[in-house]
């Protein structure tokens, strides 16, 4: 099973940018679809973005479309989330997740194969 470690969170002003990284262990990373999710204080976890095993297919929540970009490097075993034009409502703990099935990642409401520990993003107004 793949293990995931996120990094890159921090404090940023509204309108700024951050890039999150999620490093995966294991030799089967390229077999997994990957996703980013977030959970704001007092709210349920929500889907942010997904990418298929090759990187050729991506999908975004409407709330981040046009501002966030998900990408992956299967040589470095890493998935990224580039976040631009950040808003205070983007403040949350961001988690990466992995599953062999891309549609499971997109739905995000089932038991995915692996989750990271999360990284906090705080956007100040």
PDB file of C-alpha atoms in Angstrom:
ATOM      1  CA  UNK A   1       0.000   0.000   0.000  1.00  0.00           C
ATOM      2  CA  UNK A   2       1.239   3.468  -0.814  1.00  0.00           C
ATOM      3  CA  UNK A   3       2.025   5.915   2.002  1.00  0.00           C
ATOM      4  CA  UNK A   4       1.518   9.642   1.515  1.00  0.00           C
ATOM      5  CA  UNK A   5       3.145  12.693   3.095  1.00  0.00           C
ATOM      6  CA  UNK A   6       1.944  16.218   2.311  1.00  0.00           C
ATOM      7  CA  UNK A   7       3.986  19.400   2.566  1.00  0.00           C
ATOM      8  CA  UNK A   8       3.869  23.012   1.454  1.00  0.00           C
ATOM      9  CA  UNK A   9       1.097  24.396   3.602  1.00  0.00           C
ATOM     10  CA  UNK A  10       1.399  27.702   5.409  1.00  0.00           C
ATOM     11  CA  UNK A  11       0.051  31.185   5.856  1.00  0.00           C
ATOM     12  CA  UNK A  12      -0.566  33.334   2.793  1.00  0.00           C
ATOM     13  CA  UNK A  13      -2.442  36.543   2.093  1.00  0.00           C
ATOM     14  CA  UNK A  14      -5.559  36.562  -0.032  1.00  0.00           C
ATOM     15  CA  UNK A  15      -4.619  36.654  -3.701  1.00  0.00           C
ATOM     16  CA  UNK A  16      -1.381  34.800  -3.080  1.00  0.00           C
ATOM     17  CA  UNK A  17      -0.200  31.372  -4.170  1.00  0.00           C
ATOM     18  CA  UNK A  18       1.001  28.150  -2.608  1.00  0.00           C
ATOM     19  CA  UNK A  19       2.081  24.811  -4.013  1.00  0.00           C
ATOM     20  CA  UNK A  20       1.314  21.691  -2.046  1.00  0.00           C
ATOM     21  CA  UNK A  21       3.263  18.489  -2.572  1.00  0.00           C
ATOM     22  CA  UNK A  22       2.357  14.932  -1.703  1.00  0.00           C
ATOM     23  CA  UNK A  23       5.215  12.448  -1.722  1.00  0.00           C
ATOM     24  CA  UNK A  24       4.334   8.787  -2.053  1.00  0.00           C
ATOM     25  CA  UNK A  25       6.327   5.759  -1.019  1.00  0.00           C
ATOM     26  CA  UNK A  26       6.242   2.516  -2.910  1.00  0.00           C
ATOM     27  CA  UNK A  27       6.937   1.445  -6.451  1.00  0.00           C
ATOM     28  CA  UNK A  28       3.310   1.377  -7.583  1.00  0.00           C
ATOM     29  CA  UNK A  29       2.618   5.125  -7.377  1.00  0.00           C
ATOM     30  CA  UNK A  30       2.039   5.380 -11.120  1.00  0.00           C
ATOM     31  CA  UNK A  31      -0.801   2.863 -10.805  1.00  0.00           C
ATOM     32  CA  UNK A  32      -2.819   5.134  -8.548  1.00  0.00           C
ATOM     33  CA  UNK A  33      -5.235   7.901  -9.268  1.00  0.00           C
ATOM     34  CA  UNK A  34      -4.596  10.754  -6.855  1.00  0.00           C
ATOM     35  CA  UNK A  35      -6.728  13.427  -5.302  1.00  0.00           C
ATOM     36  CA  UNK A  36      -6.663  16.439  -3.051  1.00  0.00           C
ATOM     37  CA  UNK A  37      -9.322  17.041  -0.447  1.00  0.00           C
ATOM     38  CA  UNK A  38      -9.739  19.672   2.234  1.00  0.00           C
ATOM     39  CA  UNK A  39     -11.501  20.135   5.524  1.00  0.00           C
ATOM     40  CA  UNK A  40     -12.214  23.551   6.956  1.00  0.00           C
ATOM     41  CA  UNK A  41     -12.890  24.047  10.676  1.00  0.00           C
ATOM     42  CA  UNK A  42     -16.376  22.885  11.541  1.00  0.00           C
ATOM     43  CA  UNK A  43     -17.055  21.584   8.049  1.00  0.00           C
ATOM     44  CA  UNK A  44     -17.043  18.223   6.357  1.00  0.00           C
ATOM     45  CA  UNK A  45     -14.193  17.119   4.169  1.00  0.00           C
ATOM     46  CA  UNK A  46     -14.687  18.090   0.536  1.00  0.00           C
ATOM     47  CA  UNK A  47     -13.209  17.094  -2.783  1.00  0.00           C
ATOM     48  CA  UNK A  48     -10.814  19.569  -4.417  1.00  0.00           C
ATOM     49  CA  UNK A  49      -9.120  17.924  -7.411  1.00  0.00           C
ATOM     50  CA  UNK A  50      -8.281  14.555  -8.947  1.00  0.00           C
ATOM     51  CA  UNK A  51      -5.810  13.246 -11.494  1.00  0.00           C
ATOM     52  CA  UNK A  52      -5.653   9.883 -13.189  1.00  0.00           C
ATOM     53  CA  UNK A  53      -2.638   7.569 -13.173  1.00  0.00           C
ATOM     54  CA  UNK A  54      -0.974   9.115 -16.215  1.00  0.00           C
ATOM     55  CA  UNK A  55      -1.823  12.743 -15.522  1.00  0.00           C
ATOM     56  CA  UNK A  56      -3.854  12.959 -18.696  1.00  0.00           C
ATOM     57  CA  UNK A  57      -7.202  13.417 -16.990  1.00  0.00           C
ATOM     58  CA  UNK A  58      -7.969  15.946 -14.274  1.00  0.00           C
ATOM     59  CA  UNK A  59     -11.122  17.079 -12.535  1.00  0.00           C
ATOM     60  CA  UNK A  60     -11.817  19.979 -10.184  1.00  0.00           C
ATOM     61  CA  UNK A  61     -14.417  21.146  -7.755  1.00  0.00           C
ATOM     62  CA  UNK A  62     -16.264  24.192  -9.082  1.00  0.00           C
ATOM     63  CA  UNK A  63     -14.987  26.252  -6.158  1.00  0.00           C
ATOM     64  CA  UNK A  64     -11.354  25.934  -7.287  1.00  0.00           C
ATOM     65  CA  UNK A  65     -11.690  25.567 -11.055  1.00  0.00           C
ATOM     66  CA  UNK A  66      -9.474  28.045 -12.853  1.00  0.00           C
ATOM     67  CA  UNK A  67      -7.440  28.794  -9.718  1.00  0.00           C
ATOM     68  CA  UNK A  68      -5.969  25.418  -8.725  1.00  0.00           C
ATOM     69  CA  UNK A  69      -3.988  22.972 -10.844  1.00  0.00           C
ATOM     70  CA  UNK A  70      -3.282  19.350  -9.974  1.00  0.00           C
ATOM     71  CA  UNK A  71      -0.305  17.608 -11.551  1.00  0.00           C
ATOM     72  CA  UNK A  72       1.927  14.620 -10.924  1.00  0.00           C
ATOM     73  CA  UNK A  73       5.453  13.408 -11.532  1.00  0.00           C
ATOM     74  CA  UNK A  74       5.543   9.618 -11.686  1.00  0.00           C
ATOM     75  CA  UNK A  75       9.348   9.608 -11.629  1.00  0.00           C
ATOM     76  CA  UNK A  76       9.440  11.566  -8.383  1.00  0.00           C
ATOM     77  CA  UNK A  77       6.388   9.765  -6.971  1.00  0.00           C
ATOM     78  CA  UNK A  78       4.810  13.115  -6.187  1.00  0.00           C
ATOM     79  CA  UNK A  79       1.508  14.841  -6.816  1.00  0.00           C
ATOM     80  CA  UNK A  80       1.172  18.614  -6.626  1.00  0.00           C
ATOM     81  CA  UNK A  81      -1.558  21.150  -6.090  1.00  0.00           C
ATOM     82  CA  UNK A  82      -0.733  24.621  -7.374  1.00  0.00           C
ATOM     83  CA  UNK A  83      -3.091  27.091  -5.720  1.00  0.00           C
ATOM     84  CA  UNK A  84      -3.369  30.608  -7.123  1.00  0.00           C
ATOM     85  CA  UNK A  85      -5.634  33.539  -6.315  1.00  0.00           C
ATOM     86  CA  UNK A  86      -6.211  32.134  -2.870  1.00  0.00           C
ATOM     87  CA  UNK A  87      -9.242  33.257  -0.883  1.00  0.00           C
ATOM     88  CA  UNK A  88      -9.909  33.176   2.860  1.00  0.00           C
ATOM     89  CA  UNK A  89     -12.499  30.466   2.221  1.00  0.00           C
ATOM     90  CA  UNK A  90      -9.693  28.211   0.946  1.00  0.00           C
ATOM     91  CA  UNK A  91      -8.427  27.986   4.523  1.00  0.00           C
ATOM     92  CA  UNK A  92      -8.428  24.299   5.490  1.00  0.00           C
ATOM     93  CA  UNK A  93      -6.350  21.249   6.168  1.00  0.00           C
ATOM     94  CA  UNK A  94      -5.497  19.769   2.787  1.00  0.00           C
ATOM     95  CA  UNK A  95      -5.140  16.029   2.354  1.00  0.00           C
ATOM     96  CA  UNK A  96      -3.910  13.970  -0.544  1.00  0.00           C
ATOM     97  CA  UNK A  97      -5.359  10.549  -1.194  1.00  0.00           C
ATOM     98  CA  UNK A  98      -4.776   7.618  -3.502  1.00  0.00           C
ATOM     99  CA  UNK A  99      -6.898   4.910  -5.030  1.00  0.00           C
ATOM    100  CA  UNK A 100      -6.534   2.551  -7.947  1.00  0.00           C
ATOM    101  CA  UNK A 101      -9.898   3.738  -9.266  1.00  0.00           C
ATOM    102  CA  UNK A 102     -10.067   7.302 -10.604  1.00  0.00           C
ATOM    103  CA  UNK A 103     -13.832   7.553 -10.185  1.00  0.00           C
ATOM    104  CA  UNK A 104     -13.542   6.565  -6.541  1.00  0.00           C
ATOM    105  CA  UNK A 105     -11.184   9.496  -6.034  1.00  0.00           C
ATOM    106  CA  UNK A 106     -13.539  11.874  -7.831  1.00  0.00           C
ATOM    107  CA  UNK A 107     -16.508  10.732  -5.772  1.00  0.00           C
ATOM    108  CA  UNK A 108     -14.403  10.992  -2.626  1.00  0.00           C
ATOM    109  CA  UNK A 109     -17.108   9.492  -0.479  1.00  0.00           C
ATOM    110  CA  UNK A 110     -15.815   5.983  -0.262  1.00  0.00           C
ATOM    111  CA  UNK A 111     -12.900   4.333   1.397  1.00  0.00           C
ATOM    112  CA  UNK A 112      -9.857   5.360  -0.594  1.00  0.00           C
ATOM    113  CA  UNK A 113      -6.760   3.189  -0.420  1.00  0.00           C
ATOM    114  CA  UNK A 114      -4.532   5.726   1.321  1.00  0.00           C
ATOM    115  CA  UNK A 115      -4.604   9.172   2.904  1.00  0.00           C
ATOM    116  CA  UNK A 116      -1.907  11.554   3.993  1.00  0.00           C
ATOM    117  CA  UNK A 117      -1.773  13.260   7.358  1.00  0.00           C
ATOM    118  CA  UNK A 118      -2.735  16.682   6.018  1.00  0.00           C
ATOM    119  CA  UNK A 119      -1.130  20.092   5.731  1.00  0.00           C
ATOM    120  CA  UNK A 120      -2.693  23.323   6.946  1.00  0.00           C
ATOM    121  CA  UNK A 121      -3.323  26.203   4.564  1.00  0.00           C
ATOM    122  CA  UNK A 122      -4.376  29.515   6.092  1.00  0.00           C
ATOM    123  CA  UNK A 123      -5.387  32.407   3.867  1.00  0.00           C
ATOM    124  CA  UNK A 124      -5.623  35.779   5.579  1.00  0.00           C
ATOM    125  CA  UNK A 125      -7.859  38.570   4.330  1.00  0.00           C
TER     126      UNK A 125
END
